[in-house]
Coordinates of N, CA and C in Angstrom, one line a residue:
M1 N 22.2 47.0 38.7 CA 20.8 46.6 39.1 C 20.8 45.1 39.4
H2 N 20.3 44.7 40.5 CA 20.2 43.3 40.9 C 19.0 42.7 40.3
R3 N 19.2 41.4 39.9 CA 18.0 40.7 39.4 C 17.2 40.3 40.7
R4 N 15.9 40.3 40.5 CA 15.0 40.0 41.6 C 14.1 38.8 41.1
A5 N 13.9 37.9 42.1 CA 13.0 36.8 41.8 C 11.9 36.9 42.9
I6 N 10.6 36.7 42.4 CA 9.5 36.7 43.3 C 8.8 35.3 43.1
I7 N 8.7 34.6 44.2 CA 8.1 33.2 44.1 C 6.8 33.2 44.8
F8 N 5.7 33.0 44.0 CA 4.3 33.0 44.5 C 3.9 31.5 44.8
H9 N 3.5 31.3 46.0 CA 3.0 30.0 46.4 C 1.7 29.7 45.8
G10 N 1.2 28.5 46.0 CA -0.1 28.1 45.4 C -1.2 28.3 46.4
T11 N -2.4 27.9 46.0 CA -3.7 28.1 46.8 C -3.5 27.3 48.1
N12 N -3.9 27.9 49.2 CA -3.9 27.3 50.5 C -2.5 26.8 50.9
A13 N -1.5 27.4 50.4 CA -0.1 27.1 50.7 C 0.5 28.2 51.4
S14 N 1.8 28.1 51.7 CA 2.6 29.1 52.3 C 4.0 29.1 51.8
P15 N 4.8 30.1 52.0 CA 6.2 30.1 51.5 C 7.1 29.1 52.0
D16 N 6.8 28.4 53.1 CA 7.7 27.4 53.7 C 7.4 26.0 53.3
V17 N 6.6 25.7 52.3 CA 6.3 24.4 51.9 C 6.9 24.1 50.5
A18 N 6.9 22.8 50.2 CA 7.3 22.3 48.9 C 8.7 22.8 48.5
W19 N 8.9 23.1 47.3 CA 10.2 23.5 46.8 C 10.5 25.0 46.9
Y20 N 9.6 25.8 47.4 CA 9.7 27.2 47.4 C 11.0 27.7 48.2
P21 N 11.2 27.2 49.5 CA 12.4 27.6 50.2 C 13.7 27.2 49.6
W22 N 13.6 26.0 49.0 CA 14.8 25.4 48.3 C 15.2 26.3 47.1
L23 N 14.2 26.7 46.3 CA 14.5 27.5 45.2 C 15.0 28.9 45.6
A24 N 14.3 29.5 46.6 CA 14.7 30.8 47.1 C 16.2 30.8 47.6
E25 N 16.6 29.7 48.2 CA 18.0 29.6 48.7 C 18.9 29.5 47.5
R26 N 18.6 28.7 46.5 CA 19.4 28.5 45.4 C 19.6 29.8 44.6
L27 N 18.5 30.5 44.4 CA 18.6 31.8 43.7 C 19.4 32.8 44.4
A28 N 19.2 32.9 45.7 CA 19.9 33.9 46.6 C 21.4 33.6 46.5
A29 N 21.8 32.3 46.5 CA 23.2 31.9 46.4 C 23.8 32.4 45.1
R30 N 23.0 32.5 44.1 CA 23.5 33.0 42.8 C 23.4 34.5 42.7
G31 N 23.0 35.2 43.7 CA 23.0 36.7 43.7 C 21.7 37.3 43.4
L32 N 20.7 36.6 43.3 CA 19.4 37.2 43.0 C 18.8 37.7 44.4
V33 N 18.1 38.8 44.3 CA 17.3 39.3 45.5 C 16.0 38.5 45.4
V34 N 15.7 37.7 46.4 CA 14.5 36.8 46.4 C 13.5 37.2 47.4
E35 N 12.2 37.3 46.9 CA 11.1 37.5 47.7 C 10.2 36.3 47.7
L36 N 9.8 35.9 48.8 CA 8.9 34.7 49.0 C 7.7 35.1 49.9
P37 N 6.8 35.9 49.3 CA 5.7 36.5 50.2 C 4.7 35.4 50.5
H38 N 4.0 35.7 51.6 CA 2.8 34.9 52.0 C 1.6 35.7 51.7
Y39 N 0.7 35.1 50.9 CA -0.6 35.7 50.5 C -1.7 34.7 50.9
P40 N -2.2 34.8 52.1 CA -3.3 33.9 52.5 C -4.6 34.1 51.6
G41 N -4.7 35.3 51.1 CA -5.9 35.6 50.3 C -5.8 35.1 48.8
L42 N -4.7 34.5 48.5 CA -4.5 34.0 47.1 C -5.6 33.0 46.8
N43 N -6.4 33.2 45.8 CA -7.4 32.4 45.3 C -8.6 32.3 46.3
A44 N -8.6 33.2 47.2 CA -9.8 33.3 48.1 C -10.5 34.7 47.9
E45 N -9.7 35.7 47.6 CA -10.2 37.0 47.3 C -10.2 37.2 45.8
P46 N -11.3 37.9 45.3 CA -11.4 38.1 43.9 C -10.1 38.8 43.3
I47 N -9.7 38.3 42.1 CA -8.4 38.9 41.5 C -8.5 40.4 41.3
A48 N -9.7 40.9 41.0 CA -9.8 42.3 40.8 C -9.4 43.2 42.0
S49 N -9.6 42.7 43.2 CA -9.2 43.4 44.4 C -7.8 42.9 44.9
F50 N -7.5 41.7 44.6 CA -6.3 41.1 45.1 C -5.0 41.5 44.3
A51 N -5.1 41.5 43.0 CA -3.9 41.9 42.2 C -3.4 43.2 42.5
P52 N -4.2 44.3 42.7 CA -3.6 45.6 43.0 C -2.8 45.6 44.3
K53 N -3.2 44.8 45.3 CA -2.4 44.7 46.5 C -1.0 44.1 46.2
V54 N -1.0 43.0 45.4 CA 0.2 42.4 45.1 C 1.1 43.3 44.3
L55 N 0.5 44.0 43.3 CA 1.3 45.0 42.5 C 1.9 46.1 43.3
A56 N 1.2 46.5 44.3 CA 1.7 47.6 45.2 C 2.8 47.1 46.2
G57 N 2.8 45.8 46.4 CA 3.7 45.2 47.4 C 5.0 44.8 47.0
H58 N 5.3 45.0 45.7 CA 6.6 44.5 45.1 C 7.1 45.5 44.0
T59 N 8.3 45.4 43.7 CA 8.9 46.1 42.6 C 9.1 45.2 41.5
F60 N 8.6 45.6 40.3 CA 8.7 44.8 39.1 C 9.5 45.6 38.1
D61 N 10.5 45.0 37.4 CA 11.2 45.7 36.3 C 11.7 44.6 35.3
E62 N 12.4 45.1 34.4 CA 12.9 44.3 33.3 C 13.9 43.2 33.7
S63 N 14.3 43.2 35.0 CA 15.3 42.2 35.4 C 14.6 41.3 36.4
T64 N 13.3 41.4 36.6 CA 12.5 40.6 37.5 C 12.2 39.2 36.9
V65 N 12.3 38.2 37.8 CA 11.9 36.8 37.4 C 10.7 36.5 38.3
L66 N 9.6 36.0 37.7 CA 8.4 35.6 38.5 C 8.3 34.1 38.4
V67 N 8.1 33.5 39.5 CA 7.8 32.0 39.5 C 6.5 31.8 40.3
G68 N 5.6 31.1 39.8 CA 4.3 30.8 40.4 C 3.9 29.4 40.3
H69 N 3.3 28.9 41.4 CA 2.9 27.5 41.4 C 1.4 27.5 41.6
S70 N 0.7 26.8 40.7 CA -0.8 26.6 40.8 C -1.5 28.0 40.8
G71 N -2.2 28.3 41.9 CA -2.9 29.6 42.0 C -1.9 30.7 41.9
G72 N -0.7 30.5 42.3 CA 0.4 31.6 42.1 C 0.7 31.8 40.7
A73 N 0.7 30.8 39.9 CA 0.9 30.9 38.5 C -0.2 31.6 37.8
A74 N -1.5 31.3 38.2 CA -2.6 32.1 37.7 C -2.5 33.5 38.0
L75 N -2.1 33.8 39.2 CA -1.9 35.2 39.7 C -0.9 35.9 38.7
I76 N 0.1 35.3 38.4 CA 1.1 35.9 37.5 C 0.5 36.4 36.2
L77 N -0.4 35.6 35.6 CA -1.1 36.1 34.4 C -1.7 37.5 34.6
A78 N -2.4 37.7 35.7 CA -3.1 38.9 36.0 C -2.0 40.0 36.2
L79 N -0.9 39.7 36.8 CA 0.1 40.7 37.1 C 0.8 41.2 35.8
L80 N 1.0 40.2 34.9 CA 1.7 40.5 33.6 C 0.9 41.4 32.7
E81 N -0.4 41.6 33.0 CA -1.2 42.6 32.2 C -0.7 44.0 32.5
H82 N 0.0 44.2 33.6 CA 0.3 45.5 34.1 C 1.8 45.8 34.3
V83 N 2.7 44.8 34.4 CA 4.1 45.0 34.6 C 4.9 44.3 33.6
T84 N 6.1 44.8 33.4 CA 7.1 44.2 32.5 C 8.2 43.5 33.3
V85 N 8.4 42.2 32.9 CA 9.5 41.5 33.6 C 10.3 40.7 32.6
D86 N 11.5 40.2 33.1 CA 12.4 39.5 32.2 C 11.8 38.1 31.9
Q87 N 11.4 37.4 33.0 CA 11.1 36.0 32.9 C 9.9 35.6 33.8
A88 N 9.1 34.6 33.3 CA 8.0 34.1 34.2 C 8.0 32.6 34.0
I89 N 7.9 31.9 35.1 CA 7.8 30.4 35.0 C 6.5 30.0 35.8
L90 N 5.6 29.4 35.1 CA 4.3 29.1 35.6 C 4.2 27.6 35.8
V91 N 4.3 27.1 37.0 CA 4.3 25.7 37.4 C 2.9 25.3 37.7
A92 N 2.3 24.2 37.1 CA 1.0 23.8 37.3 C 0.0 25.0 37.2
G93 N 0.3 25.8 36.2 CA -0.6 27.0 36.0 C -1.8 26.7 35.2
Y94 N -2.7 27.6 35.2 CA -4.0 27.5 34.5 C -4.6 28.8 34.2
C95 N -5.4 28.9 33.1 CA -6.0 30.1 32.7 C -7.5 30.0 32.6
T96 N -8.1 28.8 32.8 CA -9.5 28.6 32.9 C -9.7 27.6 34.1
R97 N -10.9 27.5 34.5 CA -11.2 26.7 35.7 C -10.8 25.2 35.4
P98 N -9.8 24.7 36.2 CA -9.3 23.4 36.0 C -10.2 22.3 36.5
N99 N -11.1 22.7 37.4 CA -12.0 21.7 38.0 C -13.3 22.4 38.5
T100 N -14.1 21.8 39.3 CA -15.3 22.4 39.7 C -15.2 23.4 40.8
N101 N -14.1 23.6 41.4 CA -13.9 24.5 42.5 C -14.0 26.0 42.0
D102 N -14.4 26.9 42.9 CA -14.3 28.3 42.5 C -12.9 28.7 42.4
E103 N -12.6 29.6 41.5 CA -11.2 30.0 41.2 C -11.2 31.6 41.2
P104 N -11.3 32.3 42.3 CA -11.3 33.7 42.3 C -10.0 34.3 41.8
V105 N -9.0 33.6 41.6 CA -7.7 34.1 41.1 C -7.8 34.3 39.6
L106 N -8.7 33.7 39.0 CA -8.9 33.8 37.5 C -9.7 35.0 37.1
K107 N -9.3 35.6 36.0 CA -10.1 36.6 35.4 C -11.0 36.0 34.4
Q108 N -12.1 36.7 34.0 CA -13.0 36.3 33.0 C -12.3 36.2 31.7
S109 N -11.5 37.1 31.4 CA -10.7 37.1 30.1 C -9.4 37.9 30.4
Y110 N -8.4 37.6 29.6 CA -7.1 38.2 29.7 C -6.7 39.0 28.5
D111 N -5.9 40.0 28.7 CA -5.3 40.8 27.6 C -4.0 40.0 27.2
W112 N -4.2 39.0 26.4 CA -3.1 38.2 26.0 C -2.0 39.0 25.3
A113 N -2.3 39.9 24.5 CA -1.3 40.8 23.8 C -0.5 41.5 24.8
A114 N -1.1 42.1 25.8 CA -0.4 42.8 26.9 C 0.6 41.9 27.6
I115 N 0.0 40.7 28.0 CA 0.9 39.8 28.8 C 2.1 39.4 27.9
K116 N 1.9 39.1 26.7 CA 3.0 38.6 25.8 C 4.0 39.7 25.7
S117 N 3.6 41.0 25.6 CA 4.5 42.1 25.4 C 5.2 42.5 26.7
H118 N 4.8 42.0 27.8 CA 5.4 42.3 29.1 C 6.3 41.3 29.7
V119 N 6.6 40.2 29.0 CA 7.5 39.2 29.5 C 8.4 38.7 28.3
R120 N 9.8 38.8 28.6 CA 10.7 38.4 27.5 C 10.7 36.9 27.3
D121 N 10.6 36.1 28.4 CA 10.7 34.7 28.4 C 9.7 34.0 29.3
I122 N 8.8 33.2 28.8 CA 7.8 32.6 29.6 C 7.8 31.1 29.4
T123 N 7.7 30.4 30.5 CA 7.7 28.9 30.5 C 6.6 28.4 31.2
F124 N 5.9 27.4 30.7 CA 4.8 26.7 31.3 C 5.2 25.2 31.6
I125 N 5.1 24.8 32.9 CA 5.5 23.5 33.3 C 4.2 22.8 33.9
N126 N 3.7 21.9 33.2 CA 2.5 21.2 33.6 C 2.7 19.7 33.6
S127 N 1.8 19.0 34.3 CA 1.9 17.5 34.3 C 0.7 16.9 33.6
R128 N 0.9 15.7 33.0 CA -0.2 15.0 32.4 C -1.1 14.5 33.5
H129 N -0.6 14.3 34.7 CA -1.4 13.6 35.8 C -1.6 14.6 37.0
D130 N -2.0 15.8 36.7 CA -2.3 16.7 37.8 C -3.6 16.4 38.4
P131 N -3.7 16.2 39.7 CA -5.0 15.8 40.4 C -6.0 16.9 40.4
Y132 N -5.6 18.2 40.2 CA -6.5 19.3 40.2 C -6.9 19.8 38.8
G133 N -6.4 19.2 37.8 CA -6.7 19.6 36.4 C -5.8 20.7 35.9
C134 N -4.7 21.0 36.6 CA -3.8 22.0 36.1 C -2.8 21.3 35.2
D135 N -3.3 20.7 34.2 CA -2.6 19.7 33.4 C -2.0 20.3 32.1
E136 N -1.5 19.5 31.2 CA -0.8 19.9 30.0 C -1.7 20.7 29.1
H137 N -3.0 20.4 29.2 CA -4.0 21.1 28.4 C -4.1 22.6 28.8
Q138 N -4.1 22.8 30.1 CA -4.0 24.2 30.6 C -2.7 24.9 30.1
G139 N -1.6 24.2 30.3 CA -0.3 24.8 29.8 C -0.4 25.1 28.3
R140 N -1.0 24.2 27.5 CA -1.1 24.4 26.1 C -1.9 25.6 25.7
A141 N -3.0 25.8 26.5 CA -3.9 26.9 26.3 C -3.1 28.2 26.4
M142 N -2.3 28.3 27.4 CA -1.5 29.5 27.7 C -0.4 29.6 26.6
F143 N 0.3 28.5 26.3 CA 1.3 28.5 25.3 C 0.8 29.0 24.0
D144 N -0.4 28.5 23.6 CA -1.0 28.9 22.3 C -1.2 30.4 22.2
R145 N -1.5 31.0 23.3 CA -1.8 32.4 23.3 C -0.5 33.3 23.5
L146 N 0.5 32.7 24.2 CA 1.6 33.6 24.6 C 3.0 33.1 24.0
G147 N 3.0 31.9 23.4 CA 4.3 31.4 23.0 C 5.1 31.0 24.1
G148 N 6.4 31.1 24.0 CA 7.4 30.7 25.1 C 7.7 29.2 24.9
T149 N 7.8 28.6 26.1 CA 8.2 27.2 26.2 C 7.2 26.4 27.0
Q150 N 6.7 25.3 26.5 CA 5.9 24.4 27.3 C 6.6 23.1 27.7
I151 N 6.7 22.8 28.9 CA 7.3 21.5 29.4 C 6.2 20.7 30.0
V152 N 6.1 19.4 29.6 CA 5.1 18.5 30.1 C 5.9 17.4 30.8
R153 N 5.5 17.2 32.1 CA 6.1 16.1 32.9 C 5.0 15.2 33.4
D154 N 5.4 14.2 34.1 CA 4.5 13.2 34.8 C 4.7 13.3 36.3
D155 N 4.5 14.5 36.8 CA 4.9 14.8 38.2 C 3.8 15.3 39.1
G156 N 2.6 14.9 38.8 CA 1.4 15.3 39.7 C 1.3 16.8 39.7
H157 N 1.2 17.3 40.9 CA 1.0 18.8 41.0 C 2.3 19.5 41.4
F158 N 3.4 18.8 41.3 CA 4.7 19.4 41.6 C 4.8 19.8 43.0
G159 N 4.2 19.1 43.9 CA 4.2 19.4 45.3 C 2.8 19.6 45.9
D160 N 2.4 18.9 46.9 CA 1.1 19.0 47.5 C 1.1 18.4 48.9
Y161 N 0.0 18.5 49.6 CA 0.0 17.9 50.9 C 0.3 16.4 51.0
D162 N 0.1 15.7 49.9 CA 0.4 14.3 49.8 C 1.4 14.0 48.8
Q163 N 2.1 15.0 48.3 CA 3.2 14.8 47.3 C 4.4 15.6 47.7
V164 N 5.4 14.9 48.3 CA 6.6 15.6 48.8 C 7.4 16.0 47.5
Y165 N 7.8 17.3 47.5 CA 8.5 17.9 46.3 C 9.4 19.0 46.9
D166 N 10.4 18.6 47.6 CA 11.3 19.5 48.3 C 12.2 20.3 47.5
D167 N 12.5 19.8 46.3 CA 13.4 20.6 45.4 C 12.9 20.5 44.0
F168 N 13.3 21.4 43.2 CA 12.8 21.5 41.8 C 14.0 22.0 40.9
P169 N 15.0 21.1 40.6 CA 16.1 21.5 39.8 C 15.8 22.1 38.5
L170 N 14.7 21.6 37.9 CA 14.3 22.1 36.5 C 14.1 23.6 36.6
V171 N 13.3 24.1 37.6 CA 13.0 25.5 37.7 C 14.3 26.3 37.9
D172 N 15.1 25.8 38.8 CA 16.4 26.5 39.1 C 17.2 26.6 37.8
H173 N 17.3 25.5 37.0 CA 18.0 25.5 35.8 C 17.5 26.5 34.7
L174 N 16.2 26.7 34.7 CA 15.5 27.6 33.7 C 15.8 29.1 34.0
I175 N 16.1 29.4 35.2 CA 16.4 30.8 35.5 C 17.8 31.1 35.2
G176 N 18.0 31.8 34.2 CA 19.4 32.1 33.7 C 20.0 33.3 34.4

């Protein structure tokens, strides 16, 4: 069975920006089957109707690695209520509204016990200086409910329209 990695981009982003293509290339070179889907509806469509489309569009199993950035990380929380995977890495993730913007990708509440039981290894990477509020407090809120590993950096949003972030060796290193 081949290990599979699915990399979910952030809100208003696409698979060809930031560190996503770099990570996809690195993982593919190590033999993982990599999916880097484009979801324009991410954080625009309500999660109740959006998550089933994502679940139907991919294969998830005990060897799958999920990586999500910002809105893509929030999406992973909803997915993990329904599927079992090996590893999840949530970069600039959040589980409550990080600012005053609408966040249709968020659920009102999560089944934290189900999420915890559906992922062997979960890591939260957040920054103390995230301009959108996807900061270390958001990471801590998820860590407190799910355990795993929390990594706090001083790296803004880990890639944005005004923050070049073309590679991300830390995430590559975390995927065993």
